[in-house]
């Protein structure tokens, strides 16, 4: 884990909402950056009120918002107002990074696009995060995580061989794009130190998902055969890499791809006759035999049996069980209101998520605005 604050002194203006952009800026917070979250005065980030259909506190303090926005400073600014755009350009002049997540063309219509920002601050790293990117035939289409998962081919490969494509409980496109965005911004800041000027970054959720598909794409490019749902090495084709139901209706995962792990597994269950069959062309019979084995005992038996065996066999835990697991607790990954970056978080990064506009007066004071100015702007709907 990092013991320092590599982005200390960097100011990030975050205009993004919901999950992808805020998760990216959360990672920048954990790396030491100061993140100013710019929100609409009337409503703020919709994530404040939870996901559709979920109940949330009336003060815009949903669990999702708290997790994704700890350690940030919220200011309100109406970008549709003339004075709001003036304030935004003043902020841009003193910032290191700007993150925006609008559809292509919106920032240009507001007069806040990269070209305008560049005039105010040539050292600015300006990053646009969108569903499909700033060019291409889909650039103006609406899209969410599921849209990008569908178009990437990922969904068609996910699920049982005899079933429909399976939905993921995790918004993979959202989270992947956040990781790519944080990486790109960090690299751009490093490059800025070498060349003395900022740059423009075009990040797309669809691109982010496609970039993660090395294994199935490599199989496709090999020309041997097209990967099929539930029939690839990682999706149920092999007995040694599969999910198995136990006697009590729970599940165990087996990931003994390497021969030494398969050997350890076979030895543990007393089935050395399976050793030579690990990669036999026809796997259905072996899968059935291994499934029968697991169905013969409850999950707790298998957990105990494999606890000291090096064979990559672990229980499929519920989210509640995972939160209580000793390894996750030892690493401090999930605590009440806090989602920790695997790199570790720096001092101040664990501060509570801000109330809507909590830091408006403080940040505007740095630009020369008095409390009376801020109150006047607030009464006019500018902040």
C-alpha angles and dihedrals in degrees: 000000000000115000096190139049105254092180095044110147094021115126117207124194107206116196094164126111142201113017120321101056096036090050089052092050089046088060089050089052088054088053091055104265123141106237120199110196109210111206137177110260095226101054113351124204109351087223087074088075098046131243119317110282094020123113115234139173115283093237096070094258105128121166090246092054092047092051096049100039108043116134094022132117118232122210127172122227129164103222091189091066123082094233091046090058090047090055091047092053089049089054091047091054090063100035132099099203137022122195120192131174106188125124114275111283099024096100091048091053088052091050090242101106124130095269092054092044091048091060090055096041122012090185094058120122103214117193127188118196117192140153098257108008136257095291139032131073094290097048094111098041121113113242144165134195092283092052092057093043089053096048094045094061091242095114093051089057094047122089140031119326092242096040143071124277109286127234118231121233088216121064093236097179091050095049095040092052089051091054093048090047094052090047093048093049093049091049091047091053090051090049090049090060089058102043102025099234139081130240146209121260123199109197122179129190091219091053090048093057094044090052090060095055099084096130100052093036091052089051091050093047092050088072094223098109141326115260112251130204111272092001106087131095091262100038107057107296094112130060091214093057108044149096121260131193118230131216092268095051096260125118140240125202119220118195102166097143097144114074093237091057092046089050091052091049094049091048092050093054095039095245104124087152087075093060097091093043098064095109103018110148095243107058103166095088093048091046089053092050093049090047090053089051094054093045089060096071137034121258094256090061092055093045090054093044094053097036092101098027122101097222107109096246114146136164120256100242130203116238090257091051091048092053089054095044113122094231095052090046092048090054092048093227100145124033131154106296094352132101108187126215111234088236090062127247128264130231111297094018091105093059114128119270110268127254115246107287093354094145099036096108093043095050094043090050087063087059092052100263117141125218088256090054091051092049090050091049090048092052089051092052093246095118 
